[in-house]
CSV table of C-alpha atoms in Angstrom, one decimal:
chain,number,residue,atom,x,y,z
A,9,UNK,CA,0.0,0.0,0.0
A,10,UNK,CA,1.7,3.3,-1.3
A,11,UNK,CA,1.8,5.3,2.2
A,12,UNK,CA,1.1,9.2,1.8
A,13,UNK,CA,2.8,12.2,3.7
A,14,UNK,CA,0.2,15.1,4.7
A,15,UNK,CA,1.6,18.9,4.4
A,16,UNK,CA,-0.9,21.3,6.1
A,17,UNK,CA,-0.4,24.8,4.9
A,18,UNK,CA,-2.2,26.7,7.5
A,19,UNK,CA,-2.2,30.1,8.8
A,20,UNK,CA,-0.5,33.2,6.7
A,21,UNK,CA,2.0,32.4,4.1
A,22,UNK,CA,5.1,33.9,5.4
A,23,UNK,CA,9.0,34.7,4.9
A,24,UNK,CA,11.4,32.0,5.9
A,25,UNK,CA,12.7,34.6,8.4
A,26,UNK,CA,9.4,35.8,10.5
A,27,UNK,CA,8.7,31.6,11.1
A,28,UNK,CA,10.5,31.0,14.3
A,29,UNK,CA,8.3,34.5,15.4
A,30,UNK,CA,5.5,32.5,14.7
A,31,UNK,CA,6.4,29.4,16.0
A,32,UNK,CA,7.3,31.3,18.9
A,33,UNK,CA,3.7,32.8,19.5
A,34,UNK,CA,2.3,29.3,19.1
A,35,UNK,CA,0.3,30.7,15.8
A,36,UNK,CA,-0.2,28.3,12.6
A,37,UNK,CA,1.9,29.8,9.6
A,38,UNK,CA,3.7,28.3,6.9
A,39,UNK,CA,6.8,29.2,5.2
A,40,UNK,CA,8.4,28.0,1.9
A,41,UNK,CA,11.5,26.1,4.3
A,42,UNK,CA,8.9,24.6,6.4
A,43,UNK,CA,7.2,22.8,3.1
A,44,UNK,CA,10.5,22.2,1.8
A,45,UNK,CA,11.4,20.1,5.4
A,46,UNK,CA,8.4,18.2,5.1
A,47,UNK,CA,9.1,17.4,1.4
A,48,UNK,CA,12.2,16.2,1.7
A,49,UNK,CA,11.2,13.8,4.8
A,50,UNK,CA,8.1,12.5,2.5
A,51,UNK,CA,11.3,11.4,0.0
A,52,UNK,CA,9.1,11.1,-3.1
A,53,UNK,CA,6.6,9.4,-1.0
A,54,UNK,CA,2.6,10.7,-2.3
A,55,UNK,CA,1.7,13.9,-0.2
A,56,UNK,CA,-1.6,15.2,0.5
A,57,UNK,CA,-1.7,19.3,0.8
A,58,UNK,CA,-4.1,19.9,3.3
A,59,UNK,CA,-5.0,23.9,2.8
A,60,UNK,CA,-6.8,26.3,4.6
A,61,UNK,CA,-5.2,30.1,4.2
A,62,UNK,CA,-6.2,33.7,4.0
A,63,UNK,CA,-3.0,34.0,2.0
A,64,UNK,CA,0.3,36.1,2.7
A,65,UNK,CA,3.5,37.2,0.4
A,66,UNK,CA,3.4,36.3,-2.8
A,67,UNK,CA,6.9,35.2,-3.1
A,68,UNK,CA,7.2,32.9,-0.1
A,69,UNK,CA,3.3,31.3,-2.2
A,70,UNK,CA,5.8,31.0,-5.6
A,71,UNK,CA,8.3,29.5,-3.6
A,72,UNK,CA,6.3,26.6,-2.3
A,73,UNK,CA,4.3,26.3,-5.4
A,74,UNK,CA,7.6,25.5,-7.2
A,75,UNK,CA,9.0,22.8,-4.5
A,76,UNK,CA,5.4,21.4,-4.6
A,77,UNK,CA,5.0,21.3,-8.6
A,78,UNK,CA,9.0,19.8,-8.6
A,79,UNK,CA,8.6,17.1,-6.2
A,80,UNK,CA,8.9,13.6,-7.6
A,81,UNK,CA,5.8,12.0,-5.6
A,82,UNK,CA,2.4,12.4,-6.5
A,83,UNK,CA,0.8,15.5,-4.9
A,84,UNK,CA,-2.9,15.8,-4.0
A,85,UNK,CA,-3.5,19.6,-2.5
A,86,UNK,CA,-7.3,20.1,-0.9
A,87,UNK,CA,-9.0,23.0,-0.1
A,88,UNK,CA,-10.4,22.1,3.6
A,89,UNK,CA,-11.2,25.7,4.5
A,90,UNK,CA,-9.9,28.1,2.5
A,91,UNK,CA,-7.6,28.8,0.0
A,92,UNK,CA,-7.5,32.7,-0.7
A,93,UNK,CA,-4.9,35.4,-2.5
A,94,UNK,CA,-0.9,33.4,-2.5
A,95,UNK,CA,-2.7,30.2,-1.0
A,96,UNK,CA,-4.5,29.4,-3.8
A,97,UNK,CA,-1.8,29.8,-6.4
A,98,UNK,CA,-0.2,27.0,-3.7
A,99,UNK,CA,-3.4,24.9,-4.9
A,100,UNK,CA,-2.8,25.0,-8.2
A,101,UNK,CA,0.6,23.0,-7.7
A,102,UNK,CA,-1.3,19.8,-7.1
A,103,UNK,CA,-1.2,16.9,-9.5
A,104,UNK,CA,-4.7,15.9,-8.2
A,105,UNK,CA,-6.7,19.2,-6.7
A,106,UNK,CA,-9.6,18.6,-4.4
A,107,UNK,CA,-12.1,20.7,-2.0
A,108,UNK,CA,-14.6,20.6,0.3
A,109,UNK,CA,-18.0,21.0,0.1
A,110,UNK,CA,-17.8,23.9,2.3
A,111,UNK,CA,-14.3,25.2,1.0
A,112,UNK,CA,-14.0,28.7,-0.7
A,113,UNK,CA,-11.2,29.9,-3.2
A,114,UNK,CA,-10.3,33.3,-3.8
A,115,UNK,CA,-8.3,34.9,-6.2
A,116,UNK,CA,-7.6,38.9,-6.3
A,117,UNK,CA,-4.6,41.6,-7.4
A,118,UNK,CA,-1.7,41.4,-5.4
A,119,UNK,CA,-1.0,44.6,-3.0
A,120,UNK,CA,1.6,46.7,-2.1
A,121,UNK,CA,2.5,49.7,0.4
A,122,UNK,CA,4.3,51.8,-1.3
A,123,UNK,CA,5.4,56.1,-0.6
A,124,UNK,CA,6.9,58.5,-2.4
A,125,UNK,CA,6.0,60.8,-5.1
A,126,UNK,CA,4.2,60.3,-8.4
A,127,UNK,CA,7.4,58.6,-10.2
A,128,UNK,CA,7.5,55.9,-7.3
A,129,UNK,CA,3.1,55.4,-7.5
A,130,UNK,CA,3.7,55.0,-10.9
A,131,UNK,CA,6.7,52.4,-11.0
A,132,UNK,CA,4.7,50.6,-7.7
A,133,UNK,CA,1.9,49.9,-10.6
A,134,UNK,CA,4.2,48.3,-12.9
A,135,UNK,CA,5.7,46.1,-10.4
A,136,UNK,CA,1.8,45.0,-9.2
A,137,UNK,CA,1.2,44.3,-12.6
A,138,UNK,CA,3.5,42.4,-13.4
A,139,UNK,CA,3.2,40.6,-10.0
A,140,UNK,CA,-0.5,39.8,-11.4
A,141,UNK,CA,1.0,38.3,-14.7
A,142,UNK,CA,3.3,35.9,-12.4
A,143,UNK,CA,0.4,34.8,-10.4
A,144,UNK,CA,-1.9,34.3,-13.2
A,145,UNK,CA,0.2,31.4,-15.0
A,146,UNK,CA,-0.4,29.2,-12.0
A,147,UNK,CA,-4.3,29.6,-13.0
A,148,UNK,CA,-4.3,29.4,-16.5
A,149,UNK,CA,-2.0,26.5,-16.5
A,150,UNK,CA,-4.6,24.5,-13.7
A,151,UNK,CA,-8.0,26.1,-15.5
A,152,UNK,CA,-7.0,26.5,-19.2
A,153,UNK,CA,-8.9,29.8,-18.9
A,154,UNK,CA,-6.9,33.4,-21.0
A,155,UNK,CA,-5.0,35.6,-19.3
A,156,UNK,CA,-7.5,38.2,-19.8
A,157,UNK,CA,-9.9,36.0,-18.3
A,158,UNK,CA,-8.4,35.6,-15.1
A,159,UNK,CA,-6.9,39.1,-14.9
A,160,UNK,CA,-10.3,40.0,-15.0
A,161,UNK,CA,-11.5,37.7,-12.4
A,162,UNK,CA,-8.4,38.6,-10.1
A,163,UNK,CA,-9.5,42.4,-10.4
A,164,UNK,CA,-13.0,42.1,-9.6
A,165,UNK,CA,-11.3,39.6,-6.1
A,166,UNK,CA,-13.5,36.3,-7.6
A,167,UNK,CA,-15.0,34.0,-4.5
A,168,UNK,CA,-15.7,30.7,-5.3
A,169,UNK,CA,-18.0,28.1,-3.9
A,170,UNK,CA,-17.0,24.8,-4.2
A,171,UNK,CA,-19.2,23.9,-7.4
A,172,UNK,CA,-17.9,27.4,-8.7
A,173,UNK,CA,-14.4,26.1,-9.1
A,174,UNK,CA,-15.2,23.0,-10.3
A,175,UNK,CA,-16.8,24.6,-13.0
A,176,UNK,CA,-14.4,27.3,-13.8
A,177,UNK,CA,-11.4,24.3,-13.5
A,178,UNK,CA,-9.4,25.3,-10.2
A,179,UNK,CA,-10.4,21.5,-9.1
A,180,UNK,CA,-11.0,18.5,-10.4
A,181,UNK,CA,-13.3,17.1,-7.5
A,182,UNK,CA,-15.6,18.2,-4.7
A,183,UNK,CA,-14.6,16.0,-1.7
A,184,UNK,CA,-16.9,13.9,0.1
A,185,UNK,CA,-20.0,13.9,-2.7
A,186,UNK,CA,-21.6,10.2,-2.7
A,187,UNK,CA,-20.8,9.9,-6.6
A,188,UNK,CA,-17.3,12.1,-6.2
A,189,UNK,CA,-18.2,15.4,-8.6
A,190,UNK,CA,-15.5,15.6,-10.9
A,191,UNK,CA,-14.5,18.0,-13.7
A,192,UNK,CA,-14.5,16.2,-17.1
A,193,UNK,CA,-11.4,18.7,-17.9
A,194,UNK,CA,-9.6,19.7,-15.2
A,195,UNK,CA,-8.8,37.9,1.8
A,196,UNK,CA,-7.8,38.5,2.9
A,197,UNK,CA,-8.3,36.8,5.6
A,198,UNK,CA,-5.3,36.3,7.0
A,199,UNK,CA,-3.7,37.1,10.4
A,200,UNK,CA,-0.6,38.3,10.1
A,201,UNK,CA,1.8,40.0,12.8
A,202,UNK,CA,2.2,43.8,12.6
A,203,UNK,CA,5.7,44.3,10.7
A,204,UNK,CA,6.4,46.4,14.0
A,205,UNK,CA,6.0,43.7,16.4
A,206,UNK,CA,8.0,41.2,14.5
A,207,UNK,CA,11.0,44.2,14.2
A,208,UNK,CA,10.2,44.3,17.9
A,209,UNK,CA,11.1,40.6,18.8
A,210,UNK,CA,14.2,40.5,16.2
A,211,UNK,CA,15.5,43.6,18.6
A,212,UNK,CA,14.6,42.9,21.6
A,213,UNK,CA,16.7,39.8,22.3
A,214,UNK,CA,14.2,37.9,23.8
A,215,UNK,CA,13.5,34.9,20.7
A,216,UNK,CA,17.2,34.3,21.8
A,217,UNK,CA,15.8,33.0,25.3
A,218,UNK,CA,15.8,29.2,25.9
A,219,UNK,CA,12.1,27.3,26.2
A,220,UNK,CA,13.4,26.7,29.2
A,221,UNK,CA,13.4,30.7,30.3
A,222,UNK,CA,10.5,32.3,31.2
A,223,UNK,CA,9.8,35.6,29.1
A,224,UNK,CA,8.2,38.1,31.9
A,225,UNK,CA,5.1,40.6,31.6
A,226,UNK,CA,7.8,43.6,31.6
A,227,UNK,CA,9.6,41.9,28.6
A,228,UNK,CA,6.9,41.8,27.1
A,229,UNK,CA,5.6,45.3,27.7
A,230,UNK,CA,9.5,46.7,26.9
A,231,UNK,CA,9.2,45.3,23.7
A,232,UNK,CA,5.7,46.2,22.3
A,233,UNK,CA,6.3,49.7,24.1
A,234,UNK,CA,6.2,51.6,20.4
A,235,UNK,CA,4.0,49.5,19.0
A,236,UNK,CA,1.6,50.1,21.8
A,237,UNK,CA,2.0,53.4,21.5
A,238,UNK,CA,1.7,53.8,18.1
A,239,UNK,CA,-1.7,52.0,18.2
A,240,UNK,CA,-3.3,54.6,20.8
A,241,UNK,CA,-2.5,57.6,18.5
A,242,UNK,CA,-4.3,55.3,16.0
A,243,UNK,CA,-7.5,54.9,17.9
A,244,UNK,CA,-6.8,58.7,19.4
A,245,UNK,CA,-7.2,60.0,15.4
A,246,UNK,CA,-9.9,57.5,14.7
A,247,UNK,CA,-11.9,59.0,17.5
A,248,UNK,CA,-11.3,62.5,16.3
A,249,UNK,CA,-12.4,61.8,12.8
A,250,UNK,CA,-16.0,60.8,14.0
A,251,UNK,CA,-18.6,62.5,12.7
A,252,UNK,CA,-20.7,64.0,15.5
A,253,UNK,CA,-23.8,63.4,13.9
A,254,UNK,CA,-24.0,60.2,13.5
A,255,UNK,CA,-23.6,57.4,16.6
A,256,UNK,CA,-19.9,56.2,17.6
A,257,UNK,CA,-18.8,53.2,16.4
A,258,UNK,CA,-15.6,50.9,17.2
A,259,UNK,CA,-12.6,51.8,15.8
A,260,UNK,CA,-11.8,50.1,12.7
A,261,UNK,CA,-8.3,48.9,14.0
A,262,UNK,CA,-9.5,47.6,17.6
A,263,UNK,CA,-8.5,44.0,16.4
A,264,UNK,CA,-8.3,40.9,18.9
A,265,UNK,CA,-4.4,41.9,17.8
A,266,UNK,CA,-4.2,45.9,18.8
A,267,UNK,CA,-6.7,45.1,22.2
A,268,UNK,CA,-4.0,42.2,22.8
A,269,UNK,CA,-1.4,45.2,23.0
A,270,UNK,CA,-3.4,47.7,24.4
A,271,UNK,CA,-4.2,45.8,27.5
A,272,UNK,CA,-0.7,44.6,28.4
């Protein structure tokens, strides 16, 4: 019986260099080194690519496409929750792509922050654009669809059910369907760390503490000091930008994340 090795990609697709952060916080991510691991200990054994991502850089999502689409083994990827923005251009990678009944896939333009004046706008478009291109080969080699097709889809950020990418090609079968729906030819919502609070734990020393050490409250509050701080002026400008007509509402950046910070 041929055995099979299952990868979950879970969580934000991150940089090799932020997942020790992660690992660290005890939050699901998955970087391009971390697939690569598991590869290499399936050694060419079948895999089965579990899924379920908002989606994260689009460069760490290449990468692992690539190790996925150039290992030897057969590769199965399923959507079990969802597979949105970089994690769905992982989907595409497998030799065999499935989903759940219940699963979603979404596709839209990749996103930049970019500053500076109009020469620097201007050349961040090109770079998006042709960031787009990139990402769209991953599709039309799956769906068979143009790349005006697809560009289009991207642009308008195209969700689709699990009988929607069947139809449009992303899959080849709904999982779990009594006669197994095939195809008879083929957010985000991620949760990402604040850039500043993973700058925070590369300065502040403290990922160089043992498991065995016990990081303290005032570590803690030392090292998210700024980025506490930067938060209040935040909420502080929010507040004043209120109309005062109409009824206060929450802040749009009081996140589980920023109350996290703000209570510490």
């Amino acid at each position: 019986m041929t055995m099979v090795k299952k990868i979950e990609i879970k969580g934000p697709i991150i940089s090799n260099d932020e997942q020790e952060i992660y690992d660290w916080f005890g939050m699901e991510a998955t970087s391009p080194n971390k697939v690569k691991q598991l590869l290499n200990e399936a050694n060419g054994e079948d895999v089965l690519v579990d899924i379920s991502s908002g989606g994260g850089y689009v460069d760490s999502g290449s990468q692992i496409y690539t190790e996925l689409k150039r290992y030897t083994g057969h590769v199965t990827t399923e959507v079990s929750g969802l597979a949105g923005s970089a994690a769905s251009v992982i989907l595409m990678s497998g030799n065999t792509i499935r989903i759940s009944p219940t699963g979603q896939i979404m596709i839209h333009n990749a996103s930049m922050d970019a500053q500076g004046d109009h020469r620097d706008m201007e050349h961040a478009s090109e770079v998006l654009k042709v960031i787009n291109k990139s990402i769209v080969n991953a599709y039309t080699i799956k769906t068979g669809k143009s790349e005006e097709e697809l560009l289009d889809m991207m642009a308008k950020e195209t969700w689709l059910s699990a009988k929607d990418a069947l139809e449009h090609g992303f899959v080849d079968e709904i999982m779990f369907m009594e006669d197994s729906l095939k195809a008879t030819a083929s957010t985000g919502i991620t949760t990402m760390l604040p850039q500043q609070v993973i700058n925070n734990l590369r300065n502040s020393g403290i990922m160089n503490k043992t498991k065995q050490e016990v990081v303290s409250k005032e570590d803690i509050k030392a090292m998210f000091a700024e980025f506490k701080n930067e938060m209040l002026n935040e909420l502080k400008v929010n507040k004043l930008e209120e109309p005062k007509e109409e009824p206060k509402t929450e802040p749009k950046n009081n996140s589980s994340v920023v109350s996290l910070f703000l209570n510490l």
